[in-house]
mmCIF file of C-alpha atoms in Angstrom:
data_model
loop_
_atom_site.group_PDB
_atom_site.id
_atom_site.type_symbol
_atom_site.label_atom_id
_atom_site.label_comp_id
_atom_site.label_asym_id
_atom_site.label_seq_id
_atom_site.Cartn_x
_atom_site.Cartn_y
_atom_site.Cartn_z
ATOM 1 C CA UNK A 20 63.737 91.104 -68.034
ATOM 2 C CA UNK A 21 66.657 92.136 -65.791
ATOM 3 C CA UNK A 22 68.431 95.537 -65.426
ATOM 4 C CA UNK A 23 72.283 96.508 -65.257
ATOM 5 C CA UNK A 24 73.885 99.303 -64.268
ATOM 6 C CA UNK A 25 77.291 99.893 -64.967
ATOM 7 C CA UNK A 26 79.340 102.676 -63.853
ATOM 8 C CA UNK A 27 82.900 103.404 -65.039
ATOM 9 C CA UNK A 28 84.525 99.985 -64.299
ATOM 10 C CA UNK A 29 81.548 98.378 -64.680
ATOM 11 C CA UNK A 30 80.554 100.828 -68.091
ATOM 12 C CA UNK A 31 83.647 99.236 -69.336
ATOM 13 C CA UNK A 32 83.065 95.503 -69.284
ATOM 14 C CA UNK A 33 79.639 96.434 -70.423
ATOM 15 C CA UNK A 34 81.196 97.105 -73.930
ATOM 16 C CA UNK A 35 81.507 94.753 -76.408
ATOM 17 C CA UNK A 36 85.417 96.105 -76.717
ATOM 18 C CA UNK A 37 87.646 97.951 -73.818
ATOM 19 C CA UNK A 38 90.445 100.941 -74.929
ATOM 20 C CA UNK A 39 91.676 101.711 -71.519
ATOM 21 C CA UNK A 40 94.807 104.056 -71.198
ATOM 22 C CA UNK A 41 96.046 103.292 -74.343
ATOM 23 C CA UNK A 42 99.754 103.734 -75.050
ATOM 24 C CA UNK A 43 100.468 103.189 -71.428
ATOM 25 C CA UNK A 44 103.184 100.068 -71.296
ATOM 26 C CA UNK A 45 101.830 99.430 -67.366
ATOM 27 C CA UNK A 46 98.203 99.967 -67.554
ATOM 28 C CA UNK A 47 97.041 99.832 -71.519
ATOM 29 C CA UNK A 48 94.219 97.188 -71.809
ATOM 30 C CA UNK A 49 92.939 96.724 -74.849
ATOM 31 C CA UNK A 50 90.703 93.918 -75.210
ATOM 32 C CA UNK A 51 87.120 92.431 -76.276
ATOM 33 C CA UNK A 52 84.255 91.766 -73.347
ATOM 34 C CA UNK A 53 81.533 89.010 -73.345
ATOM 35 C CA UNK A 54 78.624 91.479 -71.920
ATOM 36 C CA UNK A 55 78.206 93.244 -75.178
ATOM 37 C CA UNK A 56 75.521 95.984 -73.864
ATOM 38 C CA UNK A 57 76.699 98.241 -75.808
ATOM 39 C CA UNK A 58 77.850 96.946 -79.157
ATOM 40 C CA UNK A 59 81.037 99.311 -79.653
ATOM 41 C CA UNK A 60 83.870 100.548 -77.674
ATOM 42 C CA UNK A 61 84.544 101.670 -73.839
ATOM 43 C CA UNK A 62 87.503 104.468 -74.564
ATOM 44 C CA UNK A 63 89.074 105.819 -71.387
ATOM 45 C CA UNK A 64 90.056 107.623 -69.275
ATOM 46 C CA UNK A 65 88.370 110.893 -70.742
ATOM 47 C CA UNK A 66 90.342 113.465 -68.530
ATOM 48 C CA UNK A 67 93.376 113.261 -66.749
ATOM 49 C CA UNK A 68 95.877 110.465 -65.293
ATOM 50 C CA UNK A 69 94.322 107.995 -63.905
ATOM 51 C CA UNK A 70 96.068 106.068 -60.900
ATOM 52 C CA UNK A 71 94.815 102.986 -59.206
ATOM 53 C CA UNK A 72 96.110 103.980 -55.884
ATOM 54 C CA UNK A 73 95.078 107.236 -55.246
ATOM 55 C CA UNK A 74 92.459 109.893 -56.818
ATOM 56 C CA UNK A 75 94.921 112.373 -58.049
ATOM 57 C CA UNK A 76 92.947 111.876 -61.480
ATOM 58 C CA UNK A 77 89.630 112.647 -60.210
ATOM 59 C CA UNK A 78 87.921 115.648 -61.005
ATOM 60 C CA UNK A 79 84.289 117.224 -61.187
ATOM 61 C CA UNK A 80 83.004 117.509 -64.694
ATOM 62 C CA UNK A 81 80.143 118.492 -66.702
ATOM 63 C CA UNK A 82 77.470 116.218 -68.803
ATOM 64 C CA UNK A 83 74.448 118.065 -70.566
ATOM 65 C CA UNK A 84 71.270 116.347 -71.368
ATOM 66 C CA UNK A 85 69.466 115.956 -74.803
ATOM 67 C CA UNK A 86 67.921 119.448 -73.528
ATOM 68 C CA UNK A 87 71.291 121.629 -73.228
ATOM 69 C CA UNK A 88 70.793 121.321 -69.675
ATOM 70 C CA UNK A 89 74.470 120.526 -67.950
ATOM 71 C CA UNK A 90 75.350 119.113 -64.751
ATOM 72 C CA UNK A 91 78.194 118.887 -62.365
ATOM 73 C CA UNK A 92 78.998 114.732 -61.507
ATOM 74 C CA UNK A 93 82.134 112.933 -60.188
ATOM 75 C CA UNK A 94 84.684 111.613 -62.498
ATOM 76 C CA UNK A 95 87.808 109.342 -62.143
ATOM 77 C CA UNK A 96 88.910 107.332 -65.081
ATOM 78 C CA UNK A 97 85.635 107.094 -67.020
ATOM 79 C CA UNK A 98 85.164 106.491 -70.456
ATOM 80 C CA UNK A 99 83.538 107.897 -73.463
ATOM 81 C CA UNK A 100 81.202 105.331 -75.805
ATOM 82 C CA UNK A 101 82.026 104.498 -79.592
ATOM 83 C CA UNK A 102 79.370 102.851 -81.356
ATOM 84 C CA UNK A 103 79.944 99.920 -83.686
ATOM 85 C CA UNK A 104 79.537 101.819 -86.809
ATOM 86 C CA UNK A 105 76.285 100.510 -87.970
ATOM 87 C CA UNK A 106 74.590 100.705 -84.309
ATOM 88 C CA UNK A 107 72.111 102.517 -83.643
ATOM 89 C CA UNK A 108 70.035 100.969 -81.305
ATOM 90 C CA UNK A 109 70.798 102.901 -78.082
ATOM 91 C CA UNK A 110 69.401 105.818 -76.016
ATOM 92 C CA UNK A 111 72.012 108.998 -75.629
ATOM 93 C CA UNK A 112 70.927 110.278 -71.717
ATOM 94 C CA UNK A 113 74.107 112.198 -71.032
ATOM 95 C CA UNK A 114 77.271 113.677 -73.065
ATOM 96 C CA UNK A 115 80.268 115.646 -71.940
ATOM 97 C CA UNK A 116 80.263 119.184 -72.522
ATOM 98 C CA UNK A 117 83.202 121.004 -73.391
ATOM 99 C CA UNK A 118 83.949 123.067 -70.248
ATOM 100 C CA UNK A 119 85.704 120.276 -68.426
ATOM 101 C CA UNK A 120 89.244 120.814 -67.633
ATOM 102 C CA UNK A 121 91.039 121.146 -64.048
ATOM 103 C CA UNK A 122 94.797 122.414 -63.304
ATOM 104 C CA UNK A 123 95.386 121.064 -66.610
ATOM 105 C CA UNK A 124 94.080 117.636 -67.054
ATOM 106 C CA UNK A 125 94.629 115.848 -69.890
ATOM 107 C CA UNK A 126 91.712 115.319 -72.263
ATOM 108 C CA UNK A 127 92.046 111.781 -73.678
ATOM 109 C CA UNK A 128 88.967 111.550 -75.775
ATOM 110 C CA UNK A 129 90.485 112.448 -79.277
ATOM 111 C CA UNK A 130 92.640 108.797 -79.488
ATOM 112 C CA UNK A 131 91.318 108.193 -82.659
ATOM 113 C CA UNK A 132 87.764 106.940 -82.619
ATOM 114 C CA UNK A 133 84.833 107.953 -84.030
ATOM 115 C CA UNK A 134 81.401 108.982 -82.927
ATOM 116 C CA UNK A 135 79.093 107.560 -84.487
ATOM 117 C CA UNK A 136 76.121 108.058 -82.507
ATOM 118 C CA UNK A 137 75.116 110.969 -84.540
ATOM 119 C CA UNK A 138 74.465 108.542 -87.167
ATOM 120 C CA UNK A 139 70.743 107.946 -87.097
ATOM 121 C CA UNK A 140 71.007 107.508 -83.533
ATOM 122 C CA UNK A 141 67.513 107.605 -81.858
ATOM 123 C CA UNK A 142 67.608 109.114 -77.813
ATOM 124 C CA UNK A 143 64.269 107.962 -76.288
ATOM 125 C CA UNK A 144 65.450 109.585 -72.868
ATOM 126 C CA UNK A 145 62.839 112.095 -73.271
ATOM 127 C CA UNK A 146 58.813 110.143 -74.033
ATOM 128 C CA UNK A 147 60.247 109.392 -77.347
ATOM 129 C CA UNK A 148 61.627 112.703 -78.579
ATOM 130 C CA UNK A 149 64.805 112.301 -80.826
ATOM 131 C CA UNK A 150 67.925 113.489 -79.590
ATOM 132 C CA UNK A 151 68.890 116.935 -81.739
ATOM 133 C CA UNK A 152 72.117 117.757 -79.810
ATOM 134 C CA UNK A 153 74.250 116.146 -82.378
ATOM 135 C CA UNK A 154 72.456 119.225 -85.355
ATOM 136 C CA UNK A 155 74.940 121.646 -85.934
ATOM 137 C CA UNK A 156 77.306 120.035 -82.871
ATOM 138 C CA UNK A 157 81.283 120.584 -83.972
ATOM 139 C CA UNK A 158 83.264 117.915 -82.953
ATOM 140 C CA UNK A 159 86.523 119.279 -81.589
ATOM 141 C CA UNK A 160 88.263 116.066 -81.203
ATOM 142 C CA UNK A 161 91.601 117.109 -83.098
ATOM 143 C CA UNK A 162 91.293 120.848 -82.809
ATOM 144 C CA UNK A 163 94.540 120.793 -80.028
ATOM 145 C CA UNK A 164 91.872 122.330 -77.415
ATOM 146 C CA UNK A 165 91.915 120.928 -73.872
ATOM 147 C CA UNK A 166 88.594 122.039 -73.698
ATOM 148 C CA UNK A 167 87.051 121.089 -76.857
ATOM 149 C CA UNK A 168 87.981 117.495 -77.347
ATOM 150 C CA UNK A 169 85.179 115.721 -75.183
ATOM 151 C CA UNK A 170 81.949 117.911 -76.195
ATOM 152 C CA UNK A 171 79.470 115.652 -77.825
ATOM 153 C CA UNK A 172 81.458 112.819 -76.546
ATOM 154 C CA UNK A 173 78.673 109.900 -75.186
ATOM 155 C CA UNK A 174 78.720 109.897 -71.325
ATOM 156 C CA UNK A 175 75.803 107.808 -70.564
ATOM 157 C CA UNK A 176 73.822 105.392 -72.458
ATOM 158 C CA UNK A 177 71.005 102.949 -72.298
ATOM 159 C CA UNK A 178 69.989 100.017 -74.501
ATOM 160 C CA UNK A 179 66.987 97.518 -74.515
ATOM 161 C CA UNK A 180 68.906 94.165 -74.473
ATOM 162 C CA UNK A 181 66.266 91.530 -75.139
ATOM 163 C CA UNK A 182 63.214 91.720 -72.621
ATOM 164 C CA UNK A 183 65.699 93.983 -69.743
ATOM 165 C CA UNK A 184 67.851 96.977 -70.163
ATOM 166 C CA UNK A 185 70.958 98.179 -69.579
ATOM 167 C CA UNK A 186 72.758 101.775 -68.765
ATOM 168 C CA UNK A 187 76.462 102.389 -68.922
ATOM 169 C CA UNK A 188 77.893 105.102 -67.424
ATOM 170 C CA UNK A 189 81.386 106.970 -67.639
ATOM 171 C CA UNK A 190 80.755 109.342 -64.688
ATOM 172 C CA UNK A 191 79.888 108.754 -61.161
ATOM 173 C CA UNK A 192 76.757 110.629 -60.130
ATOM 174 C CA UNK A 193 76.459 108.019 -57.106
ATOM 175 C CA UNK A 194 79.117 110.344 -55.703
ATOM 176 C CA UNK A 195 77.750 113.083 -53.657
ATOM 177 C CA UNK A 196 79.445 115.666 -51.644
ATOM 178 C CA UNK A 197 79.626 114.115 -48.489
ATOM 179 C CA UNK A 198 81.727 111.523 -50.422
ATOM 180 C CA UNK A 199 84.098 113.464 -51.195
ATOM 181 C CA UNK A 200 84.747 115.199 -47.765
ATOM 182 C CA UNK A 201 88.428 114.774 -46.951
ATOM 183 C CA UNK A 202 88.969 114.371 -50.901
ATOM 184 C CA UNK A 203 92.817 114.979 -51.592
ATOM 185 C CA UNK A 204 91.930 115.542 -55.432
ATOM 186 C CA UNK A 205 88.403 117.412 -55.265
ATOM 187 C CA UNK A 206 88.706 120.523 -52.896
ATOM 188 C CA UNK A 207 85.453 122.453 -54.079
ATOM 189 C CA UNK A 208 81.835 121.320 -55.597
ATOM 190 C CA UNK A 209 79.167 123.548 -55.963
ATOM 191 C CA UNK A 210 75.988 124.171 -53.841
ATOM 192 C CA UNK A 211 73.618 122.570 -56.493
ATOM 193 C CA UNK A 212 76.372 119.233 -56.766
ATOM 194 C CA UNK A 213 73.870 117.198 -55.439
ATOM 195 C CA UNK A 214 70.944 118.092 -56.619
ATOM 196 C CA UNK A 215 72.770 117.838 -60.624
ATOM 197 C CA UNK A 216 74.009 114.513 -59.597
ATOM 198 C CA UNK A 217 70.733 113.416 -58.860
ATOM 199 C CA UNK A 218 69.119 114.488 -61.455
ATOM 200 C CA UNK A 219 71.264 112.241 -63.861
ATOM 201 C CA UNK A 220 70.350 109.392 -61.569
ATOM 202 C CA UNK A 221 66.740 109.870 -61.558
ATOM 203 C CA UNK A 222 66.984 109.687 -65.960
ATOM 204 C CA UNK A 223 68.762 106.558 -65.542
ATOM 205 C CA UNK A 224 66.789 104.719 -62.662
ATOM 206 C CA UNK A 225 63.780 106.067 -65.488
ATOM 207 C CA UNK A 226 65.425 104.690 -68.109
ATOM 208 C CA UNK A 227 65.842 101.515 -66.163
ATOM 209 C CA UNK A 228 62.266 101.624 -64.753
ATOM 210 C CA UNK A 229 63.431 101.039 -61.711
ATOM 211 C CA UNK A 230 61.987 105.030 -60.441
ATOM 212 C CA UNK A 231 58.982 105.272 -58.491
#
């Protein structure tokens, strides 16, 4: 009956299988994990160029909820979620939109894998309802658009993993604007940063039970 919470590094190695800066001869990791949380694949970084050393790949981005609604949260070197292809068993709480692009950051998400989440995939994020965002949703991944390539993509997820549960998550949204004071990569977040931020906390503390 325990809870995890994994965010980026730790959304990773919550995967049953890591694709982290693929193609890169220094950094590419591309490997299996023992965690398994989510039975499919961590694929990363999402935007930009991700450095160990330094936040120069950081950036504020934009996840929407199963109701359209988007917020601003903190990103630097997240990844986007792959389901196994017959999983299904998983709750969708956040997914990139498409407006998420700074001084031209790379958008990594179209390196070949598919989404599958659409595919009977059940989000319980809500009391239940069924997550309709996928309906009529185009997915951009190969249309050569900065822009376009991460809408859809899965962000945040939960799963029941025996008697406990589990969330991974790709962005940051323990980040708040005081963080980021003196940031050499972030230089501007909106008024309302904080109170988007904690609005995707509060779904996945919910979806954890762990919210009073």
């Amino acid at each position: 009956g325990g809870r995890y919470l994994g965010i980026c590094a730790g959304a990773y190695y919550g995967c049953s299988e890591i694709v982290f800066c693929e193609g890169d001869e220094t950094m590419e990791i591309k490997e299996k994990r023992e965690l398994g949380f989510f039975r499919g694949c961590g694929r990363g970084p999402v935007f930009g160029d991700f450095d160990y050393q330094s936040e120069r790949g950081a950036l504020i981005v934009r996840v929407r909820n199963d109701r359209s609604e988007e917020q601003e949260v903190y990103f630097n070197g997240g990844c986007y979620f792959t389901p196994e292809s017959e999983v299904t068993q998983f709750t969708v709480l956040r997914r990139y939109c498409s407006n998420n692009s700074r001084d031209g950051a790379r958008d990594n998400s179209h390196d070949g894998a598919r989404d599958n989440s659409r595919d009977g995939a059940r989000d319980n994020s809500h009391d239940g309802a069924r997550d309709n965002s996928r309906d009529g949703a185009r997915d951009n991944s190969h249309d050569g658009t900065v822009n376009g390539r991460c809408e859809g993509r899965l962000a945040v997820v939960g799963m029941e993993v025996g008697k406990g549960r589990a969330v991974l998550s790709g962005v940051h949204p323990e980040i708040g604007s005081a963080d980021l004071t003196g940031s050499t990569s972030i230089s501007y977040t909106s008024p309302s940063f904080d109170t988007e931020r904690n609005k995707i906390l509060t779904d996945i503390l919910t979806f954890l039970d762990l919210h009073h």
